[in-house]
PDB file of C-alpha atoms in Angstrom:
ATOM      1  CA  MET A   1       0.118  -1.876  18.789  1.00 82.00           C
ATOM      2  CA  ILE A   2      -3.203  -3.629  20.183  1.00 92.00           C
ATOM      3  CA  GLU A   3      -4.193   0.062  20.915  1.00 95.00           C
ATOM      4  CA  ARG A   4      -4.806   0.351  17.404  1.00 96.00           C
ATOM      5  CA  HIS A   5      -7.702  -1.950  17.480  1.00 97.00           C
ATOM      6  CA  LEU A   6      -9.164  -0.602  20.452  1.00 97.00           C
ATOM      7  CA  ALA A   7      -9.111   2.736  18.616  1.00 96.00           C
ATOM      8  CA  ARG A   8     -10.815   1.415  15.505  1.00 96.00           C
ATOM      9  CA  ILE A   9     -13.690   0.273  18.183  1.00 96.00           C
ATOM     10  CA  LYS A  10     -13.612   3.327  20.373  1.00 95.00           C
ATOM     11  CA  ALA A  11     -13.931   5.633  17.128  1.00 94.00           C
ATOM     12  CA  ARG A  12     -17.616   4.225  17.109  1.00 95.00           C
ATOM     13  CA  HIS A  13     -18.324   2.720  20.485  1.00 95.00           C
ATOM     14  CA  SER A  14     -17.448   3.471  24.033  1.00 94.00           C
ATOM     15  CA  LEU A  15     -15.854   0.644  25.696  1.00 95.00           C
ATOM     16  CA  SER A  16     -16.035  -0.131  29.628  1.00 95.00           C
ATOM     17  CA  LYS A  17     -12.683  -1.108  31.425  1.00 97.00           C
ATOM     18  CA  GLU A  18     -14.073  -4.575  31.990  1.00 97.00           C
ATOM     19  CA  GLU A  19     -14.869  -4.788  28.070  1.00 97.00           C
ATOM     20  CA  GLU A  20     -11.315  -3.205  27.174  1.00 97.00           C
ATOM     21  CA  GLN A  21      -9.680  -5.767  29.524  1.00 97.00           C
ATOM     22  CA  ALA A  22     -11.283  -8.848  27.898  1.00 97.00           C
ATOM     23  CA  ILE A  23     -10.272  -7.527  24.330  1.00 97.00           C
ATOM     24  CA  LEU A  24      -6.615  -7.288  25.516  1.00 96.00           C
ATOM     25  CA  ALA A  25      -6.897 -10.935  27.269  1.00 96.00           C
ATOM     26  CA  LEU A  26      -8.259 -12.141  23.878  1.00 95.00           C
ATOM     27  CA  ILE A  27      -5.388 -11.250  21.795  1.00 96.00           C
ATOM     28  CA  PRO A  28      -2.480 -13.369  21.548  1.00 95.00           C
ATOM     29  CA  PRO A  29       1.242 -12.152  20.908  1.00 94.00           C
ATOM     30  CA  ALA A  30       1.889 -10.888  17.608  1.00 95.00           C
ATOM     31  CA  ARG A  31       4.093 -12.233  14.918  1.00 96.00           C
ATOM     32  CA  PRO A  32       5.990 -10.742  11.937  1.00 97.00           C
ATOM     33  CA  VAL A  33       4.965 -11.914   8.319  1.00 97.00           C
ATOM     34  CA  SER A  34       6.847 -10.725   5.169  1.00 97.00           C
ATOM     35  CA  ARG A  35       5.347  -9.031   2.243  1.00 94.00           C
ATOM     36  CA  ASN A  36       3.873 -10.912  -0.592  1.00 94.00           C
ATOM     37  CA  SER A  37       3.188 -13.661   2.145  1.00 97.00           C
ATOM     38  CA  VAL A  38      -0.618 -15.486   1.576  1.00 97.00           C
ATOM     39  CA  ILE A  39      -2.183 -15.526   5.162  1.00 96.00           C
ATOM     40  CA  VAL A  40      -5.135 -17.195   4.266  1.00 97.00           C
ATOM     41  CA  ARG A  41      -5.785 -19.362   1.472  1.00 97.00           C
ATOM     42  CA  GLU A  42      -9.189 -19.693  -0.343  1.00 96.00           C
ATOM     43  CA  GLY A  43     -11.162 -23.018   0.742  1.00 96.00           C
ATOM     44  CA  GLU A  44      -8.889 -23.769   3.964  1.00 97.00           C
ATOM     45  CA  LEU A  45     -10.356 -24.692   7.052  1.00 97.00           C
ATOM     46  CA  LEU A  46     -10.070 -21.891   9.462  1.00 97.00           C
ATOM     47  CA  GLU A  47      -9.819 -22.251  13.238  1.00 97.00           C
ATOM     48  CA  ALA A  48      -8.862 -18.539  14.182  1.00 97.00           C
ATOM     49  CA  SER A  49      -9.148 -15.281  12.957  1.00 97.00           C
ATOM     50  CA  THR A  50      -6.617 -12.617  11.459  1.00 97.00           C
ATOM     51  CA  LEU A  51      -6.049  -9.234  13.508  1.00 98.00           C
ATOM     52  CA  LEU A  52      -3.669  -6.932  11.931  1.00 98.00           C
ATOM     53  CA  LEU A  53      -1.634  -4.799  14.235  1.00 97.00           C
ATOM     54  CA  ASP A  54       0.616  -3.329  11.834  1.00 96.00           C
ATOM     55  CA  GLY A  55       1.309  -3.200   7.967  1.00 96.00           C
ATOM     56  CA  LEU A  56      -1.318  -3.431   5.130  1.00 96.00           C
ATOM     57  CA  LEU A  57      -3.454  -6.674   4.148  1.00 97.00           C
ATOM     58  CA  CYS A  58      -5.239  -7.029   0.972  1.00 97.00           C
ATOM     59  CA  ARG A  59      -8.228  -9.676   0.058  1.00 97.00           C
ATOM     60  CA  TYR A  60      -8.169 -10.664  -3.509  1.00 97.00           C
ATOM     61  CA  LYS A  61      -9.746 -13.494  -5.916  1.00 97.00           C
ATOM     62  CA  ASP A  62      -8.476 -15.065  -9.069  1.00 96.00           C
ATOM     63  CA  LEU A  63      -9.959 -16.292 -12.151  1.00 95.00           C
ATOM     64  CA  PRO A  64      -8.738 -19.490 -13.836  1.00 94.00           C
ATOM     65  CA  ASP A  65      -7.055 -17.320 -16.384  1.00 94.00           C
ATOM     66  CA  GLY A  66      -4.362 -15.708 -13.677  1.00 91.00           C
ATOM     67  CA  LYS A  67      -6.685 -12.527 -13.712  1.00 93.00           C
ATOM     68  CA  ARG A  68      -6.927 -10.754 -10.220  1.00 95.00           C
ATOM     69  CA  GLN A  69      -9.448  -8.433  -8.237  1.00 96.00           C
ATOM     70  CA  ILE A  70      -8.295  -7.259  -5.068  1.00 97.00           C
ATOM     71  CA  THR A  71     -11.500  -6.907  -3.254  1.00 96.00           C
ATOM     72  CA  GLN A  72     -10.419  -5.018   0.030  1.00 97.00           C
ATOM     73  CA  LEU A  73      -7.305  -3.479   1.778  1.00 97.00           C
ATOM     74  CA  HIS A  74      -7.043  -3.912   5.638  1.00 97.00           C
ATOM     75  CA  VAL A  75      -4.992  -1.463   7.776  1.00 97.00           C
ATOM     76  CA  ALA A  76      -3.704  -1.735  11.238  1.00 97.00           C
ATOM     77  CA  GLY A  77      -6.670  -2.546  13.688  1.00 97.00           C
ATOM     78  CA  ASP A  78      -8.773  -4.387  11.537  1.00 98.00           C
ATOM     79  CA  PHE A  79      -9.497  -7.893  11.590  1.00 97.00           C
ATOM     80  CA  ALA A  80      -9.076  -9.092   8.430  1.00 96.00           C
ATOM     81  CA  ASP A  81     -11.360 -12.390   8.473  1.00 96.00           C
ATOM     82  CA  LEU A  82     -13.546 -11.930  11.443  1.00 96.00           C
ATOM     83  CA  HIS A  83     -16.187 -13.507   9.651  1.00 95.00           C
ATOM     84  CA  GLY A  84     -14.370 -16.739   9.252  1.00 96.00           C
ATOM     85  CA  PHE A  85     -15.674 -17.297  12.560  1.00 96.00           C
ATOM     86  CA  THR A  86     -18.664 -18.347  11.169  1.00 96.00           C
ATOM     87  CA  LEU A  87     -18.157 -18.915   7.776  1.00 96.00           C
ATOM     88  CA  LYS A  88     -15.229 -21.394   8.615  1.00 96.00           C
ATOM     89  CA  ARG A  89     -13.710 -21.027   5.286  1.00 96.00           C
ATOM     90  CA  LEU A  90     -13.242 -18.142   2.975  1.00 96.00           C
ATOM     91  CA  GLU A  91     -13.941 -18.117  -0.829  1.00 96.00           C
ATOM     92  CA  HIS A  92     -10.924 -15.705  -1.637  1.00 97.00           C
ATOM     93  CA  ASN A  93      -7.136 -15.404   0.000  1.00 97.00           C
ATOM     94  CA  ILE A  94      -5.385 -12.651   1.931  1.00 98.00           C
ATOM     95  CA  MET A  95      -2.249 -11.438   1.498  1.00 97.00           C
ATOM     96  CA  ALA A  96       0.618  -9.104   3.152  1.00 97.00           C
ATOM     97  CA  LEU A  97       1.000  -6.056   0.935  1.00 95.00           C
ATOM     98  CA  THR A  98       3.785  -5.036   3.439  1.00 94.00           C
ATOM     99  CA  ASP A  99       6.000  -6.582   6.052  1.00 96.00           C
ATOM    100  CA  CYS A 100       3.019  -7.092   8.936  1.00 97.00           C
ATOM    101  CA  MET A 101       2.630  -7.947  12.509  1.00 97.00           C
ATOM    102  CA  LEU A 102      -0.337 -10.257  12.639  1.00 97.00           C
ATOM    103  CA  SER A 103      -2.451 -11.884  15.736  1.00 97.00           C
ATOM    104  CA  ARG A 104      -4.065 -15.078  15.486  1.00 97.00           C
ATOM    105  CA  VAL A 105      -6.957 -15.250  17.569  1.00 98.00           C
ATOM    106  CA  PRO A 106      -8.751 -18.723  18.113  1.00 98.00           C
ATOM    107  CA  HIS A 107     -12.569 -19.007  17.333  1.00 98.00           C
ATOM    108  CA  GLU A 108     -12.947 -20.826  20.585  1.00 98.00           C
ATOM    109  CA  SER A 109     -11.670 -17.569  22.367  1.00 97.00           C
ATOM    110  CA  ILE A 110     -14.019 -15.146  20.275  1.00 98.00           C
ATOM    111  CA  ARG A 111     -17.025 -17.835  21.175  1.00 98.00           C
ATOM    112  CA  GLU A 112     -15.714 -17.499  24.586  1.00 97.00           C
ATOM    113  CA  LEU A 113     -15.436 -13.602  24.683  1.00 97.00           C
ATOM    114  CA  ILE A 114     -18.681 -13.046  23.414  1.00 96.00           C
ATOM    115  CA  GLU A 115     -20.664 -15.535  25.343  1.00 97.00           C
ATOM    116  CA  ALA A 116     -19.040 -13.465  28.486  1.00 97.00           C
ATOM    117  CA  HIS A 117     -19.890 -10.268  26.911  1.00 97.00           C
ATOM    118  CA  PRO A 118     -22.707 -10.218  24.523  1.00 97.00           C
ATOM    119  CA  ARG A 119     -22.609  -6.469  23.936  1.00 97.00           C
ATOM    120  CA  LEU A 120     -18.871  -7.015  22.591  1.00 97.00           C
ATOM    121  CA  GLY A 121     -20.422  -9.897  20.371  1.00 97.00           C
ATOM    122  CA  ARG A 122     -22.739  -6.824  18.803  1.00 97.00           C
ATOM    123  CA  ILE A 123     -19.698  -4.819  18.516  1.00 97.00           C
ATOM    124  CA  TYR A 124     -17.744  -7.344  16.540  1.00 97.00           C
ATOM    125  CA  TRP A 125     -20.912  -8.194  14.341  1.00 96.00           C
ATOM    126  CA  PHE A 126     -20.823  -4.353  13.489  1.00 96.00           C
ATOM    127  CA  SER A 127     -17.282  -4.777  12.501  1.00 96.00           C
ATOM    128  CA  THR A 128     -18.253  -7.267  10.006  1.00 96.00           C
ATOM    129  CA  ASN A 129     -21.274  -5.219   8.768  1.00 96.00           C
ATOM    130  CA  LEU A 130     -19.070  -2.556   8.135  1.00 96.00           C
ATOM    131  CA  ASP A 131     -16.478  -4.502   5.955  1.00 96.00           C
ATOM    132  CA  ALA A 132     -19.922  -5.342   4.101  1.00 96.00           C
ATOM    133  CA  CYS A 133     -20.427  -1.666   3.557  1.00 97.00           C
ATOM    134  CA  MET A 134     -16.756  -0.732   2.706  1.00 97.00           C
ATOM    135  CA  ASN A 135     -17.283  -3.292   0.097  1.00 96.00           C
ATOM    136  CA  ARG A 136     -20.266  -1.946  -1.390  1.00 97.00           C
ATOM    137  CA  GLU A 137     -18.558   1.735  -1.559  1.00 97.00           C
ATOM    138  CA  TRP A 138     -15.762   0.039  -3.363  1.00 96.00           C
ATOM    139  CA  GLU A 139     -18.458  -1.849  -6.009  1.00 96.00           C
ATOM    140  CA  LEU A 140     -19.894   1.366  -6.405  1.00 96.00           C
ATOM    141  CA  SER A 141     -16.258   2.791  -7.762  1.00 96.00           C
ATOM    142  CA  LEU A 142     -15.672  -0.125  -9.989  1.00 95.00           C
ATOM    143  CA  GLY A 143     -19.190   0.246 -11.652  1.00 95.00           C
ATOM    144  CA  GLN A 144     -20.002   3.880 -11.683  1.00 96.00           C
ATOM    145  CA  ARG A 145     -17.162   6.254 -10.795  1.00 96.00           C
ATOM    146  CA  SER A 146     -14.251   7.337 -13.322  1.00 96.00           C
ATOM    147  CA  ALA A 147     -10.868   5.898 -13.191  1.00 96.00           C
ATOM    148  CA  ALA A 148      -9.941   9.251 -11.681  1.00 97.00           C
ATOM    149  CA  GLY A 149     -12.543   9.185  -9.124  1.00 97.00           C
ATOM    150  CA  ARG A 150     -12.321   5.518  -8.419  1.00 97.00           C
ATOM    151  CA  LEU A 151      -8.488   6.289  -7.299  1.00 97.00           C
ATOM    152  CA  ALA A 152      -9.147   9.082  -5.552  1.00 97.00           C
ATOM    153  CA  ALA A 153     -11.812   7.595  -3.780  1.00 97.00           C
ATOM    154  CA  LEU A 154      -9.704   4.825  -2.358  1.00 97.00           C
ATOM    155  CA  PHE A 155      -7.134   7.053  -1.259  1.00 97.00           C
ATOM    156  CA  CYS A 156      -9.850   9.256   0.330  1.00 97.00           C
ATOM    157  CA  GLU A 157     -10.899   6.001   2.153  1.00 97.00           C
ATOM    158  CA  LEU A 158      -7.634   5.037   3.540  1.00 96.00           C
ATOM    159  CA  HIS A 159      -6.701   8.537   4.860  1.00 96.00           C
ATOM    160  CA  GLU A 160      -9.831   8.351   6.888  1.00 96.00           C
ATOM    161  CA  ARG A 161      -9.137   4.856   7.922  1.00 96.00           C
ATOM    162  CA  LEU A 162      -5.485   5.346   8.779  1.00 96.00           C
ATOM    163  CA  ALA A 163      -6.348   8.557  10.903  1.00 95.00           C
ATOM    164  CA  ILE A 164      -8.798   6.575  12.939  1.00 95.00           C
ATOM    165  CA  VAL A 165      -6.330   4.326  14.397  1.00 95.00           C
ATOM    166  CA  GLY A 166      -3.556   7.321  14.885  1.00 93.00           C
ATOM    167  CA  LEU A 167      -1.297   6.905  11.494  1.00 93.00           C
ATOM    168  CA  ASN A 168      -0.612   9.088   9.154  1.00 90.00           C
ATOM    169  CA  GLY A 169      -3.410   9.043   6.348  1.00 86.00           C
ATOM    170  CA  GLU A 170      -1.522  11.736   4.208  1.00 92.00           C
ATOM    171  CA  ARG A 171       1.833   9.984   3.629  1.00 93.00           C
ATOM    172  CA  PHE A 172       1.877   6.261   4.115  1.00 91.00           C
ATOM    173  CA  THR A 173       3.630   3.061   2.667  1.00 90.00           C
ATOM    174  CA  LEU A 174       0.919   1.192   0.633  1.00 89.00           C
ATOM    175  CA  GLY A 175       3.118  -1.394  -0.660  1.00 89.00           C
ATOM    176  CA  MET A 176       1.125  -1.864  -3.861  1.00 91.00           C
ATOM    177  CA  ASN A 177       3.072  -1.664  -7.472  1.00 89.00           C
ATOM    178  CA  GLN A 178       1.084  -0.296 -10.060  1.00 88.00           C
ATOM    179  CA  SER A 179      -0.155  -3.687 -11.307  1.00 92.00           C
ATOM    180  CA  GLN A 180      -1.518  -4.601  -7.790  1.00 93.00           C
ATOM    181  CA  LEU A 181      -3.100  -0.920  -7.619  1.00 94.00           C
ATOM    182  CA  ALA A 182      -4.806  -1.710 -11.098  1.00 95.00           C
ATOM    183  CA  ASP A 183      -5.922  -5.029  -9.742  1.00 95.00           C
ATOM    184  CA  ALA A 184      -7.962  -3.418  -6.917  1.00 96.00           C
ATOM    185  CA  LEU A 185      -9.292  -0.594  -9.264  1.00 95.00           C
ATOM    186  CA  GLY A 186     -10.575  -3.127 -12.152  1.00 94.00           C
ATOM    187  CA  MET A 187      -7.968  -1.203 -14.578  1.00 94.00           C
ATOM    188  CA  THR A 188      -5.019  -2.304 -16.656  1.00 94.00           C
ATOM    189  CA  SER A 189      -1.578  -1.201 -15.516  1.00 94.00           C
ATOM    190  CA  VAL A 190      -1.245   1.183 -18.245  1.00 95.00           C
ATOM    191  CA  HIS A 191      -4.783   2.709 -17.606  1.00 95.00           C
ATOM    192  CA  ALA A 192      -3.584   2.968 -13.687  1.00 95.00           C
ATOM    193  CA  ASN A 193      -0.362   4.713 -14.566  1.00 94.00           C
ATOM    194  CA  ARG A 194      -2.200   7.130 -16.522  1.00 96.00           C
ATOM    195  CA  THR A 195      -4.698   8.151 -14.072  1.00 96.00           C
ATOM    196  CA  LEU A 196      -1.851   8.023 -10.963  1.00 96.00           C
ATOM    197  CA  ARG A 197      -0.086  10.678 -13.490  1.00 96.00           C
ATOM    198  CA  LEU A 198      -3.344  12.958 -14.069  1.00 97.00           C
ATOM    199  CA  LEU A 199      -3.569  13.002 -10.099  1.00 97.00           C
ATOM    200  CA  ARG A 200      -0.184  14.111 -10.011  1.00 96.00           C
ATOM    201  CA  ASP A 201      -0.308  16.558 -12.824  1.00 97.00           C
ATOM    202  CA  GLN A 202      -3.008  17.975 -10.837  1.00 97.00           C
ATOM    203  CA  ARG A 203      -1.395  18.084  -7.541  1.00 97.00           C
ATOM    204  CA  LEU A 204      -3.763  15.799  -5.703  1.00 98.00           C
ATOM    205  CA  LEU A 205      -1.584  12.691  -5.075  1.00 97.00           C
ATOM    206  CA  ASP A 206       1.853  11.466  -5.715  1.00 96.00           C
ATOM    207  CA  TYR A 207       2.543   7.801  -5.627  1.00 95.00           C
ATOM    208  CA  ASN A 208       5.913   6.205  -6.300  1.00 91.00           C
ATOM    209  CA  ARG A 209       7.358   2.728  -5.472  1.00 88.00           C
ATOM    210  CA  GLY A 210       4.254   2.120  -3.177  1.00 90.00           C
ATOM    211  CA  GLU A 211       4.817   5.242  -1.126  1.00 92.00           C
ATOM    212  CA  ALA A 212       1.704   7.465  -1.271  1.00 94.00           C
ATOM    213  CA  ARG A 213       1.644  11.380  -0.276  1.00 96.00           C
ATOM    214  CA  ILE A 214      -1.871  12.998  -0.665  1.00 97.00           C
ATOM    215  CA  LEU A 215      -1.152  16.703  -1.637  1.00 97.00           C
ATOM    216  CA  ASP A 216      -4.329  18.154  -1.752  1.00 97.00           C
ATOM    217  CA  LEU A 217      -7.047  16.139   0.364  1.00 97.00           C
ATOM    218  CA  ASP A 218     -10.045  18.378  -0.248  1.00 97.00           C
ATOM    219  CA  GLY A 219      -9.540  18.071  -3.880  1.00 97.00           C
ATOM    220  CA  LEU A 220      -9.163  14.610  -3.884  1.00 97.00           C
ATOM    221  CA  LYS A 221     -12.318  14.459  -2.233  1.00 97.00           C
ATOM    222  CA  LEU A 222     -14.144  16.641  -4.472  1.00 97.00           C
ATOM    223  CA  MET A 223     -13.143  14.370  -7.289  1.00 97.00           C
ATOM    224  CA  ALA A 224     -14.097  11.359  -5.611  1.00 97.00           C
ATOM    225  CA  GLU A 225     -17.460  13.245  -4.270  1.00 96.00           C
ATOM    226  CA  PHE A 226     -16.385  11.453  -1.092  1.00 97.00           C
ATOM    227  CA  ASP A 227     -18.845  10.909   1.553  1.00 96.00           C
ATOM    228  CA  PRO A 228     -17.639   9.280   4.735  1.00 96.00           C
ATOM    229  CA  SER A 229     -21.188   8.344   5.996  1.00 96.00           C
ATOM    230  CA  TYR A 230     -20.053   4.300   5.078  1.00 97.00           C
ATOM    231  CA  LEU A 231     -17.606   4.172   7.321  1.00 97.00           C
ATOM    232  CA  TYR A 232     -20.133   5.039  10.169  1.00 96.00           C
ATOM    233  CA  LEU A 233     -18.123   7.336  12.499  1.00 92.00           C
ATOM    234  CA  ASP A 234     -21.111   8.235  14.145  1.00 87.00           C
ATOM    235  CA  ALA A 235     -22.395   5.139  15.183  1.00 77.00           C
ATOM    236  CA  GLU A 236     -24.928   4.852  18.138  1.00 78.00           C
ATOM    237  CA  PRO A 237     -23.927   2.824  21.281  1.00 75.00           C
ATOM    238  CA  LEU A 238     -24.740  -0.809  20.935  1.00 79.00           C
TER     239      LEU A 238
END
């Protein structure tokens, strides 16, 4: 499953054999985590970063009144909290949406890697910048896209990101109930349900019990006005 992480990097940068072997040596054995488990809690001191090898994770923040905003989804191959290497604690939580396989990479090992391989340090810096790009796209959706456009944009992005790591982006388990999907899209559960029904009636997307099936990718992209350039799949070598 480490190949998914390598595929994410290779979609944007070449890797030498030496660099690839250094990454493989960096990753400890994976461990299973059950769905709905909180992986990282807000404010806790971090000494390792989480690499997701299989499944789906989310980042989220809660308000004192219990309202929740899911701020990002992570697919297999992603470091969910690489920024914790420098921040040492997060201002948000990370939770497993599905059963997952995770590897916890000690920050000391990351430091040794980037000192021995400065180019890999730049590649992982790029990765945290890429996360910020995706967050800005989500912010655009929350602030300016219609409910249908917001939902379409989310599934267009997931399609691209899953395909990059060799997974089926047209039919996959997201593991989110309608309430969680609403938390990601800035909607009420009722509004999310109506929007899902609209996309299903237009034969664009079917979503049932956490299972997503894209029926018309081109139509979904048109509804979202989706431009994948923020995913930087044409990045220059570092």
